[in-house]
Coordinates of C-alpha atoms in Angstrom, one line a residue:
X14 CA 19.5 10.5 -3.5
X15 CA 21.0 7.5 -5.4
X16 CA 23.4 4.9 -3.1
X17 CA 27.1 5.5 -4.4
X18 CA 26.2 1.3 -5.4
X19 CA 23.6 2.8 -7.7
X20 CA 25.6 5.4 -9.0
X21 CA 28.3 3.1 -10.0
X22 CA 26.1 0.8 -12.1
X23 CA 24.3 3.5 -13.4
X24 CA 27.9 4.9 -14.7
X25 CA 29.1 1.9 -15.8
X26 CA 25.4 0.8 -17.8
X27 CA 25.6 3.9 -19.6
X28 CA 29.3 3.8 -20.3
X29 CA 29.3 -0.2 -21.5
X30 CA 25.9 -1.5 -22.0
X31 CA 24.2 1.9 -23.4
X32 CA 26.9 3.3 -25.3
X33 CA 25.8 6.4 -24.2
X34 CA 29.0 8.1 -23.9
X35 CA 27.7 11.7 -22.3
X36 CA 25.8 9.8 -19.9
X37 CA 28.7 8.2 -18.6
X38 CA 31.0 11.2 -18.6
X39 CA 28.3 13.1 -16.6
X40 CA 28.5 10.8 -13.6
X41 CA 32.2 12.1 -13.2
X42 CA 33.4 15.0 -11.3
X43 CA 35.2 17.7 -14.3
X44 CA 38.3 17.0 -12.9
X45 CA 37.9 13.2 -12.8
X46 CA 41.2 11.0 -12.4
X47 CA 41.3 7.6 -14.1
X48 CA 44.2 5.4 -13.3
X49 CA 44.3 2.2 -15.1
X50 CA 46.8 0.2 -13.6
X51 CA 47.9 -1.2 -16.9
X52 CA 49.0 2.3 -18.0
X53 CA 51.6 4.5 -17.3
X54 CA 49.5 7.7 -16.5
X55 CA 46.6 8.2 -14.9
X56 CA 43.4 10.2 -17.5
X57 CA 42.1 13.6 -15.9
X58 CA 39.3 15.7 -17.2
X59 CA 36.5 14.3 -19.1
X60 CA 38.0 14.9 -21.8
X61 CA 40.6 12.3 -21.5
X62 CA 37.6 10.2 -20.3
X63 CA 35.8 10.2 -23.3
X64 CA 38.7 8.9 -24.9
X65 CA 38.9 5.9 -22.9
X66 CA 35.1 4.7 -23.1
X67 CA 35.4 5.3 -27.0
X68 CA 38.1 3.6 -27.3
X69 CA 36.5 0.5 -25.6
X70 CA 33.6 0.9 -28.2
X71 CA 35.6 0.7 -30.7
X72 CA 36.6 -2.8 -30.5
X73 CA 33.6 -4.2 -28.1
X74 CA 30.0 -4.4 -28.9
X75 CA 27.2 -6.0 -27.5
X76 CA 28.6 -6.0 -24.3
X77 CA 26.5 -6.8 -20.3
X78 CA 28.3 -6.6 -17.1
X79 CA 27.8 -8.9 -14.3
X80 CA 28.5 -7.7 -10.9
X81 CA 30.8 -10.1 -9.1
X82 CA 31.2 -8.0 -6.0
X83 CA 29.6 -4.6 -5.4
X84 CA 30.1 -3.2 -1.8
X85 CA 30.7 0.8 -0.4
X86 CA 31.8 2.2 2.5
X87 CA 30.9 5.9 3.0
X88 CA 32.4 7.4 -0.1
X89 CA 33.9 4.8 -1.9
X90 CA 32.7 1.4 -4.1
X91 CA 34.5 -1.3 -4.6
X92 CA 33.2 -3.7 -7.7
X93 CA 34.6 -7.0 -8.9
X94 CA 32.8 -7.4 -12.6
X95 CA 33.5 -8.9 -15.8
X96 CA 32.3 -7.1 -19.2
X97 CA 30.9 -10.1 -21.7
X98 CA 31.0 -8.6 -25.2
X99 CA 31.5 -9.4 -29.2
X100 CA 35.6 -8.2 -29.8
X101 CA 35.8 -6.7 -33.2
X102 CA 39.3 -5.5 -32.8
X103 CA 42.2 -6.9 -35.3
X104 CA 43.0 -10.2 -33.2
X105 CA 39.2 -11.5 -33.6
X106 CA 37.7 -14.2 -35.4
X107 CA 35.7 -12.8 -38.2
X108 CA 32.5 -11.8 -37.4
X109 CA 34.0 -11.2 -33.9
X110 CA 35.1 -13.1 -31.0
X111 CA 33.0 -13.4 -27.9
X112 CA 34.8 -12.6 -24.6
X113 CA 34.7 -12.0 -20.8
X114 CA 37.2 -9.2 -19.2
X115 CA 37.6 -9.2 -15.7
X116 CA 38.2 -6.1 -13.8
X117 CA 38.1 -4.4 -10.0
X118 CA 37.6 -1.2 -9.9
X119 CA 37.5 1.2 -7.0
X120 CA 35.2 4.3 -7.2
X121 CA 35.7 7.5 -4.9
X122 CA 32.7 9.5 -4.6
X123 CA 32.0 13.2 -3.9
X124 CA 28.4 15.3 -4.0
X125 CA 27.4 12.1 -6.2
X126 CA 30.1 12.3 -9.0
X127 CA 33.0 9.6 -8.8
X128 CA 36.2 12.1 -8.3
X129 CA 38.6 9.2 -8.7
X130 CA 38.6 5.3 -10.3
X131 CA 41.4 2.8 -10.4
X132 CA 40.9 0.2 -12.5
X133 CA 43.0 -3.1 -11.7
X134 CA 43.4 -6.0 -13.5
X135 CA 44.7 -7.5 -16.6
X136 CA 45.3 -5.2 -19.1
X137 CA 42.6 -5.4 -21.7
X138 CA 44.6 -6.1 -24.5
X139 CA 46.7 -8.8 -23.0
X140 CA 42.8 -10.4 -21.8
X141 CA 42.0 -10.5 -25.3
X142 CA 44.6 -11.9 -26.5
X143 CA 44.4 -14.9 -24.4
X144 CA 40.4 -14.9 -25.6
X145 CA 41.2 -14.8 -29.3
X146 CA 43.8 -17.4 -28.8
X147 CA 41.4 -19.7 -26.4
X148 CA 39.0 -20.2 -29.7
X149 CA 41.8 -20.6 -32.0
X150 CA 42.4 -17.3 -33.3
X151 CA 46.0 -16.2 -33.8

């Protein structure tokens, strides 16, 4: 049986490195919640969840994770990463602007599905914003 610390970078590999978007969607319960701080309701289902991650790959390619801070206790994970990628979305150089999102999640964990994530920090669009305008892109 997998550590929830495995679980959680297997999840989030398959989700931002892989692309693989039914991989990542199977490590989460049916009735999954998602809250993203930066947004007004939380995502349930894995429905809602695959709108999210495809969404993200929509705008971010080539991305790798480094793990910052990776630590659970019993059921839950907490991770401090940051997601390096090529932005492709409408504020980006052309060609693409390279850029590192910082995020902390918290991952609850039940029978080896994550039941609940928060995601908390800077809301993706205003981090690439400040990205696009640190190499001169307005």
């Amino acid at each position: 049986m997998q550590s929830p610390e495995e679980i959680f970078k297997s999840q989030v590999h398959a989700g931002l490195v892989d692309r693989n978007i039914d991989a990542f969607v199977a490590h989460f319960a049916p009735d999954c919640v998602l809250r993203d701080m930066s947004e007004p309701k939380p995502r349930v289902g894995h429905e809602a969840l695959r709108e999210w991650v495809t969404a993200f790959h929509e705008t971010m390619v080539d991305t790798t994770v480094e793990y910052l801070t990776l630590f659970s206790d019993a059921e839950f994970v907490l991770c401090e990463f940051v997601i390096r990628g090529l932005f492709l979305g409408d504020e980006a150089a052309p060609g693409g602007t390279r850029v590192a999102l910082q995020y902390c999640v918290i991952d609850e964990f039940r029978d080896g599905l994550t039941q609940r994530e928060t995601v908390y920090g800077v809301p993706y669009e205003q981090q690439l914003r400040a990205a696009t305008r640190l190499v001169g892109v307005e």
